[in-house]
Amino acid sequence: MEEKERQKDVRELEYQKLDEEISLGEKSAESDEKERGLYVELKFSEFHFGKIKGEPHGCLQVTGESIIIPLKDPDNRGETLSLTVVQSELRRYGVWQRSPVGDGSEACTLIFLWVSEAQAQLIQKELSPVYPVEQAAKASEFVLLKLCAKEDEQHCKRLGKLMGWRDGSSELLDPLSQSEGLSLLRRFERNSPLLSVLKQCEAQRAEPEDHRPQSGHTRHSPASPQRPNSQGNKLPSFRLILYPPPPSKGGIAVTSEDLECLDNGEFLNDVIIDFYLKYLMLEKAPKEVTGRAHVFSSFFYKQLTRKDTPNEEMANISAQHRRHHRVKTWTRHIDIFTKDFLFVPVNQKAHWYLAVICFPWLEELRHEGWKDRSSQKMSLVTRQHLSQVTFKGLLLLPNGNNSEVNLQKFPECTQKTCQRDKVCRRPCILIMDSLKLSSHDRTVKLLQEYLQVEWEVRRGTPREFTSQVEGCHCSVPLQNNSSDCGIYLLQYVESFLQDPVVHFDFPLLLEQWFPRQEVNRKRDEIRDLVLQLYSQQTEHRAT
């Protein structure tokens, strides 16, 4: 017992040290990244996000991967907070100069950030324990930072270059002028406290001092105005719905631009993924299953696996503990080890696939009786389907769209198809990928390590997840084009919630889990759902 307490104290000291090192920004001026201009530290005096105004606890750190914002505890309880804005979640940015004026105001530089919906929700979640103000149903997507001094021209250009570049792109994210930033705020957050802060500076701004990266190319972010209208002009994006609507918290805003990614041939974005997953959990899926499940945001895995900042690399703590530290607040209000199924959307190199963590609380394979009567009902349906199959293996459908069926691979492991008297459960990580047939070993390993640290934090005892939680690549329906990976991810989650796997005897054969026609209809179904909710919410506002 004494040894366990000693190990716990050591771990807490390591976490405290990690917090301090990240927050204080203790980074050598001789580092290679600084010499190459890929790392900038800046002293700042104010942080603004929605109604929250924060004070610094160290320097702002900007790299090509992320922006680290260390903040003080406003009540001086000794707590510190380090916010991370991932560059890939930055929609637009502005670097604006404020000149000194006769009222005593000093010259300074303002940094304006417009972040994605997922990033905004993460910032609000991470701020909540230290800044327990009333949180808005929809997190603000705008951050304003006031630097302590007016940065010189060269420094601002380097700063703009860091925030403007994107991996794998030869173009730059187009920066905003201060007037454009004000227009965005007025359009999307009409009552934002940032408006009054910026208006105080508006009279002092000088448009020629806006610092735009010097490049022959500029790139508009995904949230920039969309396709041209008949006159060739870009049409602005506008919010259609907030789901779930107030007074519910954590609402996801779906815009007219998000709706466009539901067109055939387009890739789904994180907003549509998160919206439909939340809709499944709140309204469509059976409550007896959703109560046993948890769905992580599409941003969770991205935040877990992003590159270390320079200060994180210097921290005297293991890589898996550093990764867990980035997402430790995501499970503040939920114990994932009380759930049977954890759904983790993964996006790598513009490709979506799904990881399902099953029975993370279970430590070994277990056999138990299976008495679910719904499977008996399904068996009749199954027999009816099989009776329609001709000797050539052609499934005859009423609409005439006949399709090939492999009878040997018809699911026998789900709630509606399992005919066994006993089933086996095991802690595992299922990979469902509509395109690749690889096992995604690295994804499995990173999730195992996350679970291991989360168990240590939650339970206070060590547990070896690497050997206990096995990874399995499931045989699932595959896409027949290059753009439907996100649609298939949503269908995997929906099918799992409607007809969950109950018998975990590997390999899991789910090729006939759902027909391709169901996936082909999914884009139109989601679009119709958004428009239906839009109509309902518009009528509600009118009353």
mmCIF file of C-alpha atoms in Angstrom, residues 98-469:
data_model
loop_
_atom_site.group_PDB
_atom_site.id
_atom_site.type_symbol
_atom_site.label_atom_id
_atom_site.label_comp_id
_atom_site.label_asym_id
_atom_site.label_seq_id
_atom_site.Cartn_x
_atom_site.Cartn_y
_atom_site.Cartn_z
ATOM 1 C CA ARG A 98 -2.756 49.019 -32.376
ATOM 2 C CA SER A 99 -0.866 52.303 -32.327
ATOM 3 C CA PRO A 100 -0.524 54.515 -29.197
ATOM 4 C CA VAL A 101 -3.064 57.340 -28.889
ATOM 5 C CA GLY A 102 -3.565 60.385 -26.714
ATOM 6 C CA ASP A 103 -5.754 58.595 -24.143
ATOM 7 C CA GLY A 104 -2.723 56.804 -22.746
ATOM 8 C CA SER A 105 -3.296 53.530 -24.586
ATOM 9 C CA GLU A 106 -0.056 51.769 -25.372
ATOM 10 C CA ALA A 107 0.902 50.244 -28.678
ATOM 11 C CA CYS A 108 0.221 46.507 -28.866
ATOM 12 C CA THR A 109 -0.486 43.634 -31.222
ATOM 13 C CA LEU A 110 -3.808 41.753 -31.302
ATOM 14 C CA ILE A 111 -4.134 38.141 -32.463
ATOM 15 C CA PHE A 112 -7.606 37.128 -33.629
ATOM 16 C CA LEU A 113 -8.441 33.434 -34.099
ATOM 17 C CA TRP A 114 -11.523 31.918 -35.719
ATOM 18 C CA VAL A 115 -11.518 28.230 -34.828
ATOM 19 C CA SER A 116 -13.614 25.223 -35.809
ATOM 20 C CA GLU A 117 -16.726 24.143 -33.930
ATOM 21 C CA ALA A 118 -14.896 21.137 -32.477
ATOM 22 C CA GLN A 119 -11.968 23.279 -31.284
ATOM 23 C CA ALA A 120 -14.359 25.826 -29.757
ATOM 24 C CA GLN A 121 -16.152 23.125 -27.777
ATOM 25 C CA LEU A 122 -12.823 21.785 -26.545
ATOM 26 C CA ILE A 123 -11.704 25.245 -25.349
ATOM 27 C CA GLN A 124 -14.996 25.737 -23.499
ATOM 28 C CA LYS A 125 -14.691 22.292 -21.913
ATOM 29 C CA GLU A 126 -11.108 22.884 -20.764
ATOM 30 C CA LEU A 127 -11.915 26.332 -19.355
ATOM 31 C CA SER A 128 -14.953 25.178 -17.362
ATOM 32 C CA PRO A 129 -13.162 23.908 -14.197
ATOM 33 C CA VAL A 130 -11.009 27.027 -13.829
ATOM 34 C CA TYR A 131 -13.486 29.592 -15.157
ATOM 35 C CA PRO A 132 -16.859 28.272 -13.895
ATOM 36 C CA VAL A 133 -18.939 31.003 -15.528
ATOM 37 C CA GLU A 134 -22.263 30.252 -17.173
ATOM 38 C CA GLN A 135 -21.347 28.456 -20.384
ATOM 39 C CA ALA A 136 -23.189 29.195 -23.594
ATOM 40 C CA ALA A 137 -25.113 26.382 -25.283
ATOM 41 C CA LYS A 138 -22.870 26.945 -28.295
ATOM 42 C CA ALA A 139 -19.213 27.635 -27.629
ATOM 43 C CA SER A 140 -17.795 30.827 -29.119
ATOM 44 C CA GLU A 141 -15.620 30.195 -32.164
ATOM 45 C CA PHE A 142 -13.533 33.340 -31.669
ATOM 46 C CA VAL A 143 -10.446 33.949 -29.531
ATOM 47 C CA LEU A 144 -8.688 37.282 -29.019
ATOM 48 C CA LEU A 145 -5.191 37.638 -27.553
ATOM 49 C CA LYS A 146 -3.612 40.943 -26.617
ATOM 50 C CA LEU A 147 0.180 40.926 -26.671
ATOM 51 C CA CYS A 148 2.187 42.990 -24.201
ATOM 52 C CA ALA A 149 3.915 45.055 -26.860
ATOM 53 C CA LYS A 150 3.673 46.019 -30.478
ATOM 54 C CA GLU A 151 5.640 43.423 -32.411
ATOM 55 C CA ASP A 152 8.007 44.518 -35.143
ATOM 56 C CA GLU A 153 7.295 43.921 -38.828
ATOM 57 C CA GLN A 154 9.570 40.899 -39.159
ATOM 58 C CA HIS A 155 8.171 39.195 -36.070
ATOM 59 C CA CYS A 156 4.605 39.654 -37.286
ATOM 60 C CA LYS A 157 5.424 38.203 -40.687
ATOM 61 C CA ARG A 158 6.946 35.137 -39.034
ATOM 62 C CA LEU A 159 3.899 34.830 -36.791
ATOM 63 C CA GLY A 160 1.535 35.078 -39.763
ATOM 64 C CA LYS A 161 3.552 32.506 -41.659
ATOM 65 C CA LEU A 162 3.342 30.020 -38.769
ATOM 66 C CA MET A 163 -0.436 30.402 -38.504
ATOM 67 C CA GLY A 164 -0.965 30.464 -42.256
ATOM 68 C CA TRP A 165 0.913 27.414 -43.478
ATOM 69 C CA ARG A 166 -0.799 24.040 -43.685
ATOM 70 C CA ASP A 167 0.930 20.674 -43.921
ATOM 71 C CA GLY A 168 0.957 19.327 -47.454
ATOM 72 C CA SER A 169 -0.115 22.651 -48.988
ATOM 73 C CA SER A 170 1.955 25.147 -50.938
ATOM 74 C CA GLU A 171 -0.560 27.891 -50.223
ATOM 75 C CA LEU A 172 -1.237 30.124 -47.245
ATOM 76 C CA LEU A 173 -4.348 30.571 -45.161
ATOM 77 C CA ASP A 174 -5.684 34.006 -46.034
ATOM 78 C CA PRO A 175 -5.418 36.393 -43.025
ATOM 79 C CA LEU A 176 -8.209 38.730 -41.955
ATOM 80 C CA SER A 177 -8.106 42.477 -41.623
ATOM 81 C CA GLN A 178 -9.603 43.955 -38.450
ATOM 82 C CA SER A 179 -12.705 45.139 -40.314
ATOM 83 C CA GLU A 180 -13.199 41.600 -41.677
ATOM 84 C CA GLY A 181 -12.864 40.201 -38.159
ATOM 85 C CA LEU A 182 -15.526 42.590 -36.880
ATOM 86 C CA SER A 183 -17.813 41.613 -39.753
ATOM 87 C CA LEU A 184 -17.442 37.938 -38.877
ATOM 88 C CA LEU A 185 -18.311 38.604 -35.242
ATOM 89 C CA ARG A 186 -21.363 40.641 -36.164
ATOM 90 C CA ARG A 187 -22.535 37.909 -38.536
ATOM 91 C CA PHE A 188 -22.066 34.861 -36.287
ATOM 92 C CA GLU A 189 -22.065 36.215 -32.701
ATOM 93 C CA ARG A 190 -23.979 39.444 -32.714
ATOM 94 C CA ASN A 191 -23.805 39.853 -28.925
ATOM 95 C CA SER A 192 -20.193 38.743 -28.500
ATOM 96 C CA PRO A 193 -18.262 40.624 -25.762
ATOM 97 C CA LEU A 194 -15.334 40.657 -28.210
ATOM 98 C CA LEU A 195 -17.161 43.283 -30.257
ATOM 99 C CA SER A 196 -16.783 45.891 -27.525
ATOM 100 C CA VAL A 197 -13.129 44.944 -27.026
ATOM 101 C CA LEU A 198 -12.359 45.320 -30.719
ATOM 102 C CA LYS A 199 -14.387 48.501 -31.111
ATOM 103 C CA GLN A 200 -12.121 50.123 -28.556
ATOM 104 C CA CYS A 201 -9.219 49.364 -30.853
ATOM 105 C CA GLU A 202 -10.946 50.071 -34.145
ATOM 106 C CA ALA A 203 -10.273 53.796 -34.094
ATOM 107 C CA GLN A 204 -6.553 53.170 -33.620
ATOM 108 C CA ARG A 205 -6.095 50.546 -36.285
ATOM 109 C CA ALA A 206 -4.279 51.295 -39.512
ATOM 110 C CA GLU A 207 -5.235 49.012 -42.376
ATOM 111 C CA PRO A 208 -1.796 49.174 -44.045
ATOM 112 C CA GLU A 209 -0.321 47.700 -40.849
ATOM 113 C CA ASP A 210 -2.258 44.437 -41.202
ATOM 114 C CA HIS A 211 0.468 41.880 -41.709
ATOM 115 C CA ARG A 212 -0.234 39.460 -44.478
ATOM 116 C CA PRO A 213 2.216 36.642 -45.296
ATOM 117 C CA GLN A 214 4.224 37.389 -48.402
ATOM 118 C CA SER A 215 3.414 34.693 -50.920
ATOM 119 C CA GLY A 216 2.250 34.368 -54.453
ATOM 120 C CA HIS A 217 -0.659 32.226 -53.275
ATOM 121 C CA THR A 218 -3.392 32.532 -50.690
ATOM 122 C CA ARG A 219 -5.743 29.810 -49.622
ATOM 123 C CA HIS A 220 -9.195 30.247 -48.205
ATOM 124 C CA SER A 221 -10.052 28.069 -45.274
ATOM 125 C CA PRO A 222 -12.880 25.518 -45.391
ATOM 126 C CA ALA A 223 -15.071 28.074 -43.605
ATOM 127 C CA SER A 224 -14.508 30.784 -46.215
ATOM 128 C CA PRO A 225 -17.304 31.790 -48.608
ATOM 129 C CA GLN A 226 -18.338 28.913 -50.789
ATOM 130 C CA ARG A 227 -19.223 28.289 -54.391
ATOM 131 C CA PRO A 228 -19.943 31.250 -56.716
ATOM 132 C CA ASN A 229 -23.468 32.268 -57.591
ATOM 133 C CA SER A 230 -24.717 32.963 -61.108
ATOM 134 C CA GLN A 231 -22.870 36.294 -61.137
ATOM 135 C CA GLY A 232 -19.592 34.584 -60.169
ATOM 136 C CA ASN A 233 -19.583 36.033 -56.631
ATOM 137 C CA LYS A 234 -18.949 33.903 -53.548
ATOM 138 C CA LEU A 235 -21.968 33.296 -51.336
ATOM 139 C CA PRO A 236 -21.410 33.673 -47.564
ATOM 140 C CA SER A 237 -22.015 30.723 -45.285
ATOM 141 C CA PHE A 238 -24.722 31.066 -42.627
ATOM 142 C CA ARG A 239 -25.846 28.945 -39.702
ATOM 143 C CA LEU A 240 -28.775 26.647 -40.334
ATOM 144 C CA ILE A 241 -29.226 24.836 -37.024
ATOM 145 C CA LEU A 242 -27.802 24.369 -33.558
ATOM 146 C CA TYR A 243 -28.216 20.775 -32.411
ATOM 147 C CA PRO A 244 -29.304 20.071 -29.784
ATOM 148 C CA PRO A 245 -30.896 23.522 -29.440
ATOM 149 C CA PRO A 246 -30.804 25.583 -26.220
ATOM 150 C CA PRO A 247 -31.176 25.140 -23.316
ATOM 151 C CA SER A 248 -29.174 21.955 -23.999
ATOM 152 C CA LYS A 249 -25.421 22.447 -23.795
ATOM 153 C CA GLY A 250 -22.786 21.393 -26.289
ATOM 154 C CA GLY A 251 -24.856 22.220 -29.367
ATOM 155 C CA ILE A 252 -23.255 21.689 -32.783
ATOM 156 C CA ALA A 253 -23.757 24.460 -35.336
ATOM 157 C CA VAL A 254 -24.400 23.245 -38.880
ATOM 158 C CA THR A 255 -23.975 25.872 -41.594
ATOM 159 C CA SER A 256 -25.078 26.098 -45.215
ATOM 160 C CA GLU A 257 -21.488 25.325 -46.194
ATOM 161 C CA ASP A 258 -21.454 22.149 -44.080
ATOM 162 C CA LEU A 259 -24.558 21.030 -45.944
ATOM 163 C CA GLU A 260 -22.664 21.184 -49.232
ATOM 164 C CA CYS A 261 -20.349 18.347 -48.199
ATOM 165 C CA LEU A 262 -23.413 16.078 -48.407
ATOM 166 C CA ASP A 263 -23.386 16.465 -52.190
ATOM 167 C CA ASN A 264 -22.388 13.319 -54.076
ATOM 168 C CA GLY A 265 -18.630 13.014 -54.463
ATOM 169 C CA GLU A 266 -17.835 15.335 -51.537
ATOM 170 C CA PHE A 267 -15.999 14.295 -48.362
ATOM 171 C CA LEU A 268 -17.910 14.674 -45.100
ATOM 172 C CA ASN A 269 -16.434 17.212 -42.687
ATOM 173 C CA ASP A 270 -16.143 16.923 -38.916
ATOM 174 C CA VAL A 271 -19.288 19.014 -38.307
ATOM 175 C CA ILE A 272 -21.572 16.611 -40.190
ATOM 176 C CA ILE A 273 -19.858 13.616 -38.565
ATOM 177 C CA ASP A 274 -20.310 15.023 -35.048
ATOM 178 C CA PHE A 275 -23.847 16.255 -35.728
ATOM 179 C CA TYR A 276 -25.168 12.919 -36.964
ATOM 180 C CA LEU A 277 -23.416 10.927 -34.244
ATOM 181 C CA LYS A 278 -25.003 13.171 -31.621
ATOM 182 C CA TYR A 279 -28.395 12.783 -33.317
ATOM 183 C CA LEU A 280 -28.037 9.002 -33.214
ATOM 184 C CA MET A 281 -27.216 9.046 -29.508
ATOM 185 C CA LEU A 282 -29.942 11.514 -28.529
ATOM 186 C CA GLU A 283 -32.856 10.493 -30.728
ATOM 187 C CA LYS A 284 -32.502 7.613 -33.164
ATOM 188 C CA ALA A 285 -30.704 4.746 -31.423
ATOM 189 C CA PRO A 286 -32.359 2.523 -28.773
ATOM 190 C CA LYS A 287 -31.910 3.943 -25.275
ATOM 191 C CA GLU A 288 -30.901 0.564 -23.838
ATOM 192 C CA VAL A 289 -27.848 0.660 -26.119
ATOM 193 C CA THR A 290 -26.960 4.369 -25.943
ATOM 194 C CA GLY A 291 -26.954 4.138 -22.153
ATOM 195 C CA ARG A 292 -24.078 1.652 -22.458
ATOM 196 C CA ALA A 293 -22.199 3.689 -25.059
ATOM 197 C CA HIS A 294 -20.160 6.875 -25.387
ATOM 198 C CA VAL A 295 -19.240 8.677 -28.614
ATOM 199 C CA PHE A 296 -16.095 10.777 -28.697
ATOM 200 C CA SER A 297 -15.958 13.914 -30.813
ATOM 201 C CA SER A 298 -14.200 13.630 -34.157
ATOM 202 C CA PHE A 299 -11.630 15.997 -32.679
ATOM 203 C CA PHE A 300 -10.666 13.647 -29.824
ATOM 204 C CA TYR A 301 -8.297 11.367 -31.731
ATOM 205 C CA LYS A 302 -6.776 14.321 -33.574
ATOM 206 C CA GLN A 303 -6.009 16.028 -30.254
ATOM 207 C CA LEU A 304 -4.726 12.801 -28.691
ATOM 208 C CA THR A 305 -2.267 12.119 -31.502
ATOM 209 C CA ARG A 306 -1.099 15.580 -32.538
ATOM 210 C CA LYS A 307 2.632 16.293 -32.483
ATOM 211 C CA ASP A 308 4.249 17.329 -29.203
ATOM 212 C CA THR A 309 5.012 20.997 -28.753
ATOM 213 C CA PRO A 310 8.667 21.793 -27.992
ATOM 214 C CA ASN A 311 7.902 22.150 -24.271
ATOM 215 C CA GLU A 312 5.977 18.885 -24.162
ATOM 216 C CA GLU A 313 8.972 17.113 -25.690
ATOM 217 C CA MET A 314 11.160 18.450 -22.877
ATOM 218 C CA ALA A 315 8.795 17.278 -20.120
ATOM 219 C CA ASN A 316 10.163 14.419 -18.014
ATOM 220 C CA ILE A 317 7.169 12.184 -18.598
ATOM 221 C CA SER A 318 6.359 9.322 -20.953
ATOM 222 C CA ALA A 319 4.845 9.934 -24.392
ATOM 223 C CA GLN A 320 1.613 8.128 -23.483
ATOM 224 C CA HIS A 321 1.179 10.325 -20.396
ATOM 225 C CA ARG A 322 1.823 13.441 -22.494
ATOM 226 C CA ARG A 323 -0.836 12.347 -24.984
ATOM 227 C CA HIS A 324 -3.332 11.602 -22.221
ATOM 228 C CA HIS A 325 -2.610 14.979 -20.646
ATOM 229 C CA ARG A 326 -3.907 16.720 -23.790
ATOM 230 C CA VAL A 327 -7.338 15.106 -23.524
ATOM 231 C CA LYS A 328 -7.649 14.531 -19.780
ATOM 232 C CA THR A 329 -10.565 16.984 -19.512
ATOM 233 C CA TRP A 330 -12.630 15.155 -22.143
ATOM 234 C CA THR A 331 -13.760 12.546 -19.619
ATOM 235 C CA ARG A 332 -14.105 14.818 -16.589
ATOM 236 C CA HIS A 333 -17.840 14.189 -16.382
ATOM 237 C CA ILE A 334 -17.922 10.575 -17.558
ATOM 238 C CA ASP A 335 -16.276 7.355 -16.429
ATOM 239 C CA ILE A 336 -15.628 5.473 -19.664
ATOM 240 C CA PHE A 337 -15.004 2.272 -17.699
ATOM 241 C CA THR A 338 -18.709 2.091 -16.881
ATOM 242 C CA LYS A 339 -19.529 1.865 -20.609
ATOM 243 C CA ASP A 340 -19.560 -1.190 -22.884
ATOM 244 C CA PHE A 341 -18.849 0.631 -26.151
ATOM 245 C CA LEU A 342 -16.723 3.695 -26.911
ATOM 246 C CA PHE A 343 -16.901 5.020 -30.479
ATOM 247 C CA VAL A 344 -13.833 6.908 -31.738
ATOM 248 C CA PRO A 345 -14.067 8.544 -35.193
ATOM 249 C CA VAL A 346 -10.614 8.720 -36.799
ATOM 250 C CA ASN A 347 -9.528 10.900 -39.703
ATOM 251 C CA GLN A 348 -6.088 10.282 -41.155
ATOM 252 C CA LYS A 349 -4.907 11.810 -44.426
ATOM 253 C CA ALA A 350 -8.461 12.852 -45.368
ATOM 254 C CA HIS A 351 -9.807 9.323 -44.776
ATOM 255 C CA TRP A 352 -12.423 8.486 -42.136
ATOM 256 C CA TYR A 353 -12.653 5.178 -40.304
ATOM 257 C CA LEU A 354 -14.042 3.979 -36.976
ATOM 258 C CA ALA A 355 -12.513 2.470 -33.852
ATOM 259 C CA VAL A 356 -14.884 0.860 -31.330
ATOM 260 C CA ILE A 357 -13.481 0.143 -27.869
ATOM 261 C CA CYS A 358 -15.541 -2.699 -26.403
ATOM 262 C CA PHE A 359 -15.846 -3.577 -22.704
ATOM 263 C CA PRO A 360 -12.885 -1.493 -21.459
ATOM 264 C CA TRP A 361 -13.821 -2.461 -17.901
ATOM 265 C CA LEU A 362 -13.409 -6.169 -18.642
ATOM 266 C CA GLU A 363 -9.966 -7.681 -18.060
ATOM 267 C CA GLU A 364 -10.346 -11.065 -19.751
ATOM 268 C CA LEU A 365 -12.508 -13.052 -22.144
ATOM 269 C CA ARG A 366 -15.792 -14.148 -20.583
ATOM 270 C CA HIS A 367 -18.488 -16.613 -21.729
ATOM 271 C CA GLU A 368 -22.083 -16.075 -20.694
ATOM 272 C CA GLY A 369 -25.558 -17.259 -21.585
ATOM 273 C CA TRP A 370 -27.411 -15.581 -24.441
ATOM 274 C CA LYS A 371 -31.181 -15.343 -24.075
ATOM 275 C CA ASP A 372 -32.110 -12.279 -26.130
ATOM 276 C CA ARG A 373 -35.446 -13.082 -27.782
ATOM 277 C CA SER A 374 -35.049 -10.416 -30.509
ATOM 278 C CA SER A 375 -32.588 -12.726 -32.252
ATOM 279 C CA GLN A 376 -35.368 -15.289 -32.689
ATOM 280 C CA LYS A 377 -37.460 -12.690 -34.477
ATOM 281 C CA MET A 378 -34.527 -11.852 -36.696
ATOM 282 C CA SER A 379 -33.956 -15.496 -37.510
ATOM 283 C CA LEU A 380 -37.330 -15.576 -39.270
ATOM 284 C CA VAL A 381 -36.401 -12.492 -41.285
ATOM 285 C CA THR A 382 -33.058 -14.100 -42.089
ATOM 286 C CA ARG A 383 -34.776 -17.275 -43.321
ATOM 287 C CA GLN A 384 -37.107 -15.164 -45.462
ATOM 288 C CA HIS A 385 -34.124 -13.441 -47.026
ATOM 289 C CA LEU A 386 -32.329 -16.707 -47.622
ATOM 290 C CA SER A 387 -35.415 -18.191 -49.261
ATOM 291 C CA GLN A 388 -35.212 -15.438 -51.876
ATOM 292 C CA VAL A 389 -31.696 -16.390 -52.900
ATOM 293 C CA THR A 390 -31.534 -18.416 -56.090
ATOM 294 C CA PHE A 391 -29.148 -21.272 -56.724
ATOM 295 C CA LYS A 392 -26.818 -18.729 -58.393
ATOM 296 C CA GLY A 393 -26.503 -16.719 -55.192
ATOM 297 C CA LEU A 394 -28.520 -13.771 -56.485
ATOM 298 C CA LEU A 395 -30.669 -11.980 -53.917
ATOM 299 C CA LEU A 396 -33.916 -10.945 -55.604
ATOM 300 C CA LEU A 397 -35.139 -7.605 -54.277
ATOM 301 C CA PRO A 398 -38.659 -6.193 -54.802
ATOM 302 C CA ASN A 399 -37.377 -3.129 -56.674
ATOM 303 C CA GLY A 400 -35.504 -5.272 -59.179
ATOM 304 C CA ASN A 401 -32.051 -4.149 -58.010
ATOM 305 C CA ASN A 402 -30.688 -7.636 -57.455
ATOM 306 C CA SER A 403 -27.388 -8.039 -55.600
ATOM 307 C CA GLU A 404 -24.835 -10.737 -54.927
ATOM 308 C CA VAL A 405 -24.827 -12.238 -51.416
ATOM 309 C CA ASN A 406 -22.162 -14.402 -49.811
ATOM 310 C CA LEU A 407 -24.194 -16.682 -47.576
ATOM 311 C CA GLN A 408 -21.134 -17.791 -45.615
ATOM 312 C CA LYS A 409 -20.517 -14.209 -44.463
ATOM 313 C CA PHE A 410 -24.023 -13.306 -43.319
ATOM 314 C CA PRO A 411 -23.628 -11.900 -39.740
ATOM 315 C CA GLU A 412 -24.110 -14.411 -36.943
ATOM 316 C CA CYS A 413 -22.604 -12.350 -34.149
ATOM 317 C CA THR A 414 -25.047 -9.439 -33.713
ATOM 318 C CA GLN A 415 -28.007 -9.038 -31.409
ATOM 319 C CA LYS A 416 -30.536 -9.687 -34.183
ATOM 320 C CA THR A 417 -28.743 -12.631 -35.795
ATOM 321 C CA CYS A 418 -26.972 -14.540 -33.031
ATOM 322 C CA GLN A 419 -28.493 -17.987 -32.499
ATOM 323 C CA ARG A 420 -26.055 -19.252 -29.858
ATOM 324 C CA ASP A 421 -26.903 -20.353 -26.353
ATOM 325 C CA LYS A 422 -23.652 -18.825 -25.099
ATOM 326 C CA VAL A 423 -21.675 -15.827 -26.316
ATOM 327 C CA CYS A 424 -18.235 -14.538 -25.491
ATOM 328 C CA ARG A 425 -17.279 -11.027 -24.487
ATOM 329 C CA ARG A 426 -13.773 -9.662 -24.450
ATOM 330 C CA PRO A 427 -12.080 -6.297 -24.038
ATOM 331 C CA CYS A 428 -11.075 -5.303 -27.560
ATOM 332 C CA ILE A 429 -10.698 -2.513 -30.095
ATOM 333 C CA LEU A 430 -12.600 -3.088 -33.329
ATOM 334 C CA ILE A 431 -11.431 -1.307 -36.475
ATOM 335 C CA MET A 432 -14.056 -0.673 -39.147
ATOM 336 C CA ASP A 433 -12.537 0.744 -42.314
ATOM 337 C CA SER A 434 -14.538 0.955 -45.541
ATOM 338 C CA LEU A 435 -11.469 1.299 -47.725
ATOM 339 C CA LYS A 436 -8.351 -0.237 -46.187
ATOM 340 C CA LEU A 437 -7.910 -3.846 -45.191
ATOM 341 C CA SER A 438 -4.966 -3.105 -42.897
ATOM 342 C CA SER A 439 -5.126 -3.643 -39.141
ATOM 343 C CA HIS A 440 -4.227 -0.069 -38.124
ATOM 344 C CA ASP A 441 -1.815 -1.334 -35.470
ATOM 345 C CA ARG A 442 -0.652 2.142 -34.503
ATOM 346 C CA THR A 443 -4.213 3.356 -33.896
ATOM 347 C CA VAL A 444 -4.891 0.330 -31.692
ATOM 348 C CA LYS A 445 -1.658 0.870 -29.766
ATOM 349 C CA LEU A 446 -2.328 4.560 -29.125
ATOM 350 C CA LEU A 447 -5.853 3.821 -27.872
ATOM 351 C CA GLN A 448 -4.536 1.029 -25.635
ATOM 352 C CA GLU A 449 -2.044 3.442 -24.107
ATOM 353 C CA TYR A 450 -4.743 6.067 -23.625
ATOM 354 C CA LEU A 451 -6.937 3.550 -21.803
ATOM 355 C CA GLN A 452 -4.017 2.490 -19.619
ATOM 356 C CA VAL A 453 -3.321 6.018 -18.376
ATOM 357 C CA GLU A 454 -7.031 6.812 -18.022
ATOM 358 C CA TRP A 455 -7.395 3.682 -15.853
ATOM 359 C CA GLU A 456 -4.475 4.816 -13.665
ATOM 360 C CA VAL A 457 -6.083 8.235 -13.224
ATOM 361 C CA ARG A 458 -9.596 6.879 -12.607
ATOM 362 C CA ARG A 459 -8.852 3.744 -10.610
ATOM 363 C CA GLY A 460 -5.505 4.625 -9.070
ATOM 364 C CA THR A 461 -4.054 1.216 -9.941
ATOM 365 C CA PRO A 462 -1.899 0.004 -12.852
ATOM 366 C CA ARG A 463 -3.347 -2.204 -15.574
ATOM 367 C CA GLU A 464 -1.749 -3.633 -18.721
ATOM 368 C CA PHE A 465 -4.089 -2.808 -21.597
ATOM 369 C CA THR A 466 -1.621 -3.653 -24.360
ATOM 370 C CA SER A 467 -1.875 -7.376 -23.668
ATOM 371 C CA GLN A 468 -5.451 -7.444 -22.339
ATOM 372 C CA VAL A 469 -7.219 -5.426 -25.047
#
